[in-house]
Short mmCIF file of C-alpha atoms in Angstrom, two decimals:
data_model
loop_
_atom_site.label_atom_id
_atom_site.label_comp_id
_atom_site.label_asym_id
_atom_site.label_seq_id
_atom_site.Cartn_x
_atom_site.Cartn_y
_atom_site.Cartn_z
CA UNK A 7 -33.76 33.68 53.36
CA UNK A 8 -30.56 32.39 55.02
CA UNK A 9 -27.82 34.70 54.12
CA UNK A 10 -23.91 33.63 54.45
CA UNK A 11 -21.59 36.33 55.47
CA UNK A 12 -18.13 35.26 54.82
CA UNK A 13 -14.64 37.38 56.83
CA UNK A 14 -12.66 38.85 55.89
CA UNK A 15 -13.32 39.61 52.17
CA UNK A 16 -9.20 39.45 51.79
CA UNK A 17 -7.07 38.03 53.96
CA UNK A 18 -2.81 38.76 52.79
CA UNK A 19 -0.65 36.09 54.44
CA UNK A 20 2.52 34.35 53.59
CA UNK A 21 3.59 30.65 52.81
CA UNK A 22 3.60 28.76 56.36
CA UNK A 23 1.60 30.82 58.33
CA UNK A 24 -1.83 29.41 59.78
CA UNK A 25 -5.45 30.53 58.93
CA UNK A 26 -8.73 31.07 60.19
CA UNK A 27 -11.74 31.87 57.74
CA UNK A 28 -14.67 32.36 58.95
CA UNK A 29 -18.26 31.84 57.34
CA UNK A 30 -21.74 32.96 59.55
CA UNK A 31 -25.20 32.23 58.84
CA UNK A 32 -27.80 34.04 59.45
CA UNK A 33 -30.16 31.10 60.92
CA UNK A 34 -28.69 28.22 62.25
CA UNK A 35 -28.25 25.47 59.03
CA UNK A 36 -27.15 22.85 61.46
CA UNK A 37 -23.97 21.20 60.45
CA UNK A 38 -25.10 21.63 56.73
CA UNK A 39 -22.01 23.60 55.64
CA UNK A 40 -19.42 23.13 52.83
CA UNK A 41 -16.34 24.65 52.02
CA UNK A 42 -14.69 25.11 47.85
CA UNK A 43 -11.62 26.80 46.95
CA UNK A 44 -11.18 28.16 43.49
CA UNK A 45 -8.10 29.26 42.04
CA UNK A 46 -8.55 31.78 39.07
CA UNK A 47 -9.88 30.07 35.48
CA UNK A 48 -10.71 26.49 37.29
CA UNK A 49 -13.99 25.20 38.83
CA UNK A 50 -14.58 25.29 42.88
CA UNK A 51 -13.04 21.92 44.50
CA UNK A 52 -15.17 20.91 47.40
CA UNK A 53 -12.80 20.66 50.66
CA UNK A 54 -15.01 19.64 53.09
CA UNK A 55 -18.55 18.92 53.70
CA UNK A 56 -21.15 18.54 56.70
CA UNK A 57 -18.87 21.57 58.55
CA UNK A 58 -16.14 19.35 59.85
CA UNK A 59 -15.34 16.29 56.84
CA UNK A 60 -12.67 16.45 54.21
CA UNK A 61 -13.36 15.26 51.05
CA UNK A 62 -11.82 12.87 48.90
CA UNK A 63 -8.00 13.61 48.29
CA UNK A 64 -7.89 17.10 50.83
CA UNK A 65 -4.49 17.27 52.81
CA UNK A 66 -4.82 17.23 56.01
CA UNK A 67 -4.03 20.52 57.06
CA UNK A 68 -7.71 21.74 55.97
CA UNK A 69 -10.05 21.33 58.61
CA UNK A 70 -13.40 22.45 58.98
CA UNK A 71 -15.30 22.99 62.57
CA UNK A 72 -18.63 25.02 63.39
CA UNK A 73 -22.42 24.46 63.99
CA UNK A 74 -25.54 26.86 63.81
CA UNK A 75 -24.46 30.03 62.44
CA UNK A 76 -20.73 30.04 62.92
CA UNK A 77 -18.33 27.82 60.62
CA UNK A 78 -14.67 27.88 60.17
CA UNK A 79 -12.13 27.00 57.74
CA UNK A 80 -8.36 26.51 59.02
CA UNK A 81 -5.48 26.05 56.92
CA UNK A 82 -2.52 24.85 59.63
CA UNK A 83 0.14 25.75 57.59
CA UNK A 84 -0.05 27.45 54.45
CA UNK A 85 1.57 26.12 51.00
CA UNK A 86 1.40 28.46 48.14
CA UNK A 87 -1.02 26.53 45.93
CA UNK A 88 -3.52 27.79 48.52
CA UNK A 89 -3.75 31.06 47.64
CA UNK A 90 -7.09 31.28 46.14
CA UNK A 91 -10.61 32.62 46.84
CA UNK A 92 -12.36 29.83 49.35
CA UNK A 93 -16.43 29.84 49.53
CA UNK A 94 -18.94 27.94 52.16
CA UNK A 95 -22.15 27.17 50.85
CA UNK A 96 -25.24 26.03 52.93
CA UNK A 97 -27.99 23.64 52.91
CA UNK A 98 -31.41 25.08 52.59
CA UNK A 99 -34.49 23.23 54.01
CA UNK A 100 -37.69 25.38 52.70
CA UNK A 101 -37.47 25.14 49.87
CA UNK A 102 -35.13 22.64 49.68
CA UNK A 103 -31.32 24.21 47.92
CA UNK A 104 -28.41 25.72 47.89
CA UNK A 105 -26.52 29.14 48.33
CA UNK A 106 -22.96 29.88 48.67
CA UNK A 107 -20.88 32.88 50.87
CA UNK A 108 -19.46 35.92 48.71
CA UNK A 109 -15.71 33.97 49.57
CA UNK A 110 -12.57 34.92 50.83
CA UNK A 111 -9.76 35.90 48.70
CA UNK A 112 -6.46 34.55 50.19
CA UNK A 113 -3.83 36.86 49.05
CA UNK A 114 0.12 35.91 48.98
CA UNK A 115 1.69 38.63 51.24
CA UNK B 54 -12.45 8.24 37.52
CA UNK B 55 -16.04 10.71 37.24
CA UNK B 56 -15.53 13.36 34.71
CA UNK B 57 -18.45 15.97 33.85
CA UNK B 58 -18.12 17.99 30.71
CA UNK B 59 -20.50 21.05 29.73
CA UNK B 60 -21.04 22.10 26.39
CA UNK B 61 -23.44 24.62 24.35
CA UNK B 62 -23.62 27.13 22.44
CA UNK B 63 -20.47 30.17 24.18
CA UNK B 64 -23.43 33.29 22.73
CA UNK B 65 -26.76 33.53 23.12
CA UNK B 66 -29.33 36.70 22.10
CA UNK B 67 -31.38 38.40 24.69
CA UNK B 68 -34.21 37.13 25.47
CA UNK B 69 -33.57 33.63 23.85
CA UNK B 70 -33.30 30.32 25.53
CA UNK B 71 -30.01 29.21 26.70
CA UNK B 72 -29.22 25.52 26.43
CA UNK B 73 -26.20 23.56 28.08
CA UNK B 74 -25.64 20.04 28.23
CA UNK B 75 -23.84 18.10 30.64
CA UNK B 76 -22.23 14.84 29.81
CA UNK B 77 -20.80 12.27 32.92
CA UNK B 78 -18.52 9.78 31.82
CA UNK B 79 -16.98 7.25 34.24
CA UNK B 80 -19.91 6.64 35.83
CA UNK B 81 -23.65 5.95 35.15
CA UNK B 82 -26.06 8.96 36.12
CA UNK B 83 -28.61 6.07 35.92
CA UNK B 84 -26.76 3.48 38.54
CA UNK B 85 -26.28 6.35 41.14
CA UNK B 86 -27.88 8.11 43.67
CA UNK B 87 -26.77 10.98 43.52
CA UNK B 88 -28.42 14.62 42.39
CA UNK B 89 -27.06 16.44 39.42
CA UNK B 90 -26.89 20.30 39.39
CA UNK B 91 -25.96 23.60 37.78
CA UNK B 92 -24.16 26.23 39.04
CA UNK B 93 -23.12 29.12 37.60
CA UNK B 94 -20.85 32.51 37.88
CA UNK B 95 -20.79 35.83 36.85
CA UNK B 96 -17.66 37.21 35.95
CA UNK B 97 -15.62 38.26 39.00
CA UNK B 98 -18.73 37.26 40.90
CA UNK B 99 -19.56 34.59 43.87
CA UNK B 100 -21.21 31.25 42.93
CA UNK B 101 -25.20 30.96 42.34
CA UNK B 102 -26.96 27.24 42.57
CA UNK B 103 -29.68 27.03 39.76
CA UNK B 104 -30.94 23.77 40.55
CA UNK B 105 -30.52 19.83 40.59
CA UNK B 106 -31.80 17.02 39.22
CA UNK B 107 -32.14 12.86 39.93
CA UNK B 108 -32.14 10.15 37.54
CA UNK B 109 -35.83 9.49 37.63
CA UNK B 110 -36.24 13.03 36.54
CA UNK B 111 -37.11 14.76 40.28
CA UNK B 112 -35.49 18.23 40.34
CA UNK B 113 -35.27 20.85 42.49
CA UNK B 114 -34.86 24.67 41.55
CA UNK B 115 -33.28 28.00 43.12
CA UNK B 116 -36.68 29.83 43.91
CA UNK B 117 -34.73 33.43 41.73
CA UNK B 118 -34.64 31.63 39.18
CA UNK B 119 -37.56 28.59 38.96
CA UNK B 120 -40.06 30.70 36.07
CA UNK B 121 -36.99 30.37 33.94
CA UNK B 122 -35.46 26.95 34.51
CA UNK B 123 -35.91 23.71 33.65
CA UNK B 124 -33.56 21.15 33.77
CA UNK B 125 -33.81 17.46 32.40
CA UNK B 126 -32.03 14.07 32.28
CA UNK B 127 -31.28 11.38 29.73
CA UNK B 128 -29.69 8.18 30.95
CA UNK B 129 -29.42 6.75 27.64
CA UNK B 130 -26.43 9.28 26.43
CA UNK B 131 -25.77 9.65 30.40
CA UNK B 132 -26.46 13.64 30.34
CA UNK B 133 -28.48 16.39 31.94
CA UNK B 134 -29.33 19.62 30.16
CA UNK B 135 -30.07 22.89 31.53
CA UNK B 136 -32.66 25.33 29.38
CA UNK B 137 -32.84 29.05 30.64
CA UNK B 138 -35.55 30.86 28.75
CA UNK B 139 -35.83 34.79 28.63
CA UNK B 140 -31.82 35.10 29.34
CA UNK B 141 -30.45 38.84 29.99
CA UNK B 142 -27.55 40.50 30.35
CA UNK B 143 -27.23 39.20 33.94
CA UNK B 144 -27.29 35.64 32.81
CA UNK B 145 -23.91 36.13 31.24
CA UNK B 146 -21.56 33.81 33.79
CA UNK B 147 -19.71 30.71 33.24
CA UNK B 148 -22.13 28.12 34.02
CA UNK B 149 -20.39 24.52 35.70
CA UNK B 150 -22.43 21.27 36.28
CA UNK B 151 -21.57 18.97 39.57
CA UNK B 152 -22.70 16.17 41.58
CA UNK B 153 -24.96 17.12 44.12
CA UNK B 154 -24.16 14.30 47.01
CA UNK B 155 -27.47 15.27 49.04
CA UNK B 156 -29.00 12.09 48.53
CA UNK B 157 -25.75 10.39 49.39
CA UNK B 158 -23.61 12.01 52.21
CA UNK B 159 -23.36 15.29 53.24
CA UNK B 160 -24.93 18.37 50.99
CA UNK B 161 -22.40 19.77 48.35
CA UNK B 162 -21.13 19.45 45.30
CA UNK B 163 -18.25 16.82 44.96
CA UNK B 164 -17.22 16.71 41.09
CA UNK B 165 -17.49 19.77 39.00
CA UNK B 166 -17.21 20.05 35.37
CA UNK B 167 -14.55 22.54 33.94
CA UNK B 168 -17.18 24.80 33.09
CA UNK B 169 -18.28 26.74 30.07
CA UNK B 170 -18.75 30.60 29.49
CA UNK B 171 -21.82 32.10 28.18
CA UNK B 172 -22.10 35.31 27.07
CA UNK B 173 -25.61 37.19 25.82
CA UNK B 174 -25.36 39.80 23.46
CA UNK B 175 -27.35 40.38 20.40
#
C-alpha cells in the first residue's frame, strides 16, 4: 500500500508570505498526484492535477511541481482566503484507486 | 455549469444499509466520459475514496471497503447511488460525490457535490 505523508501537519504564516507544502509517497506514483484545499464546512476544490496542472479557474500563484515520491504545493504569495487545510491524493495502479495525504492545515499567523 | 447534489437519509441504525444518491445536473452522466465517485469524511478527519463508477455501469472500489459497497448508475434520472451495508460507528462522516476525470485527463476529482452528513446511531 502506497502511503502519502504530508509536512508539516500545520504550517502558521501571514497574508503575503510564500509557501512550500510538501506531500511524499511512499513508492513512486509517477506524476499521478493531485492537490484540494478545503476550507471548514465546504467540499475539497481540486487545484491541480497530474503534479504540476492547475485546474479550471486556480490563480496563478498555485503551482504544483514533483515526480516519484516527492510533490510540492507553492502558494507565491499568500491571500487570506487561503488559509485552509490543503490535501494531495494519489493514483493507485493495483488495484486501480485512490487515497489522499492526512493535509496540511494553513494557519493565519 | 456541472452541479452534483447528494441526498439520503442524515441517520442511519447500526448495522443497516446506508443509501445516498447523487444527482448531476448540467451535464449528462450518460454523454460523458468521465468516472463518478464517492468520497467521504469523518469528522475532523482526512478524506477516504470509496469507489467510482462509469456510465455503462463499470466501477471500481477502495479494497477497505469493497465487501460493503456497491455503487450503481441510472442515466435516465442522470444519478449514481452509493449503498453501504453493515454501517458502524466509523461510517459516520460526511459523504461527497465528484467527477472522477481518470478516463479523461489527469486522475482526480474535478467537481464535488456540497456533501451530506451521515450519522449512525440507533
Amino acid at each position: 500500500e502506497i502511503v502519502l505523508t504530508q509536512s508539516p501537519a500545520t504550517l502558521s504564516l501571514s497574508p503575503g508570505e510564500r509557501v512550500t507544502l510538501s506531500c511524499r509517497a511512499s513508492q513512486s506514483v509517477s506524476r499521478y498526484l493531485a492537490w484540494y484545499q478545503q476550507k471548514p464546512g465546504q467540499a475539497p476544490r481540486l487545484l491541480i492535477y497530474d503534479a504540476s496542472n492547475r485546474a479550471t479557474g486556480i490563480p496563478a500563484r498555485f503551482s504544483g511541481s514533483g515526480s516519484g515520491t516527492d510533490f510540492t504545493l507553492t502558494i507565491s504569495s499568500l491571500e487570506p482566503e487561503d488559509f485552509a487545510i490543503y490535501y494531495c491524493q494519489q493514483r493507485i495502479t493495483s488495484p486501480p484507486g485512490y487515497t489522499f495525504g492526512l493535509g496540511t492545515k494553513l494557519e493565519i499567523k | 455549469q456541472l452541479q452534483l447534489q447528494e441526498s439520503g437519509p442524515g441517520l442511519v441504525k447500526p448495522s443497516e444499509t446506508l443509501s445516498l444518491t447523487c444527482t448531476v445536473s448540467g451535464g449528462s452522466i450518460r454523454r460523458s466520459n468521465y468516472y463518478w465517485g464517492w468520497i467521504r469524511q469523518p469528522p475532523g478527519k482526512g478524506l477516504e475514496w470509496i469507489g467510482s463508477i462509469y456510465y455503462s455501469g463499470s466501477t471500481y472500489y477502495n479494497p477497505s471497503l469493497k465487501s460493503r459497497v456497491t455503487i450503481s448508475v441510472d442515466t435516465s434520472k442522470n444519478q449514481f447511488s452509493l449503498n453501504l451495508s453493515s454501517v458502524t460507528a466509523a461510517d459516520a462522516a460526511a459523504y461527497y460525490c465528484a467527477r472522477d476525470t481518470s478516463s479523461v485527463v489527469g486522475y482526480a476529482f474535478d467537481v464535488w457535490g456540497q456533501g451530506t452528513t451521515v450519522s449512525v446511531s440507533s
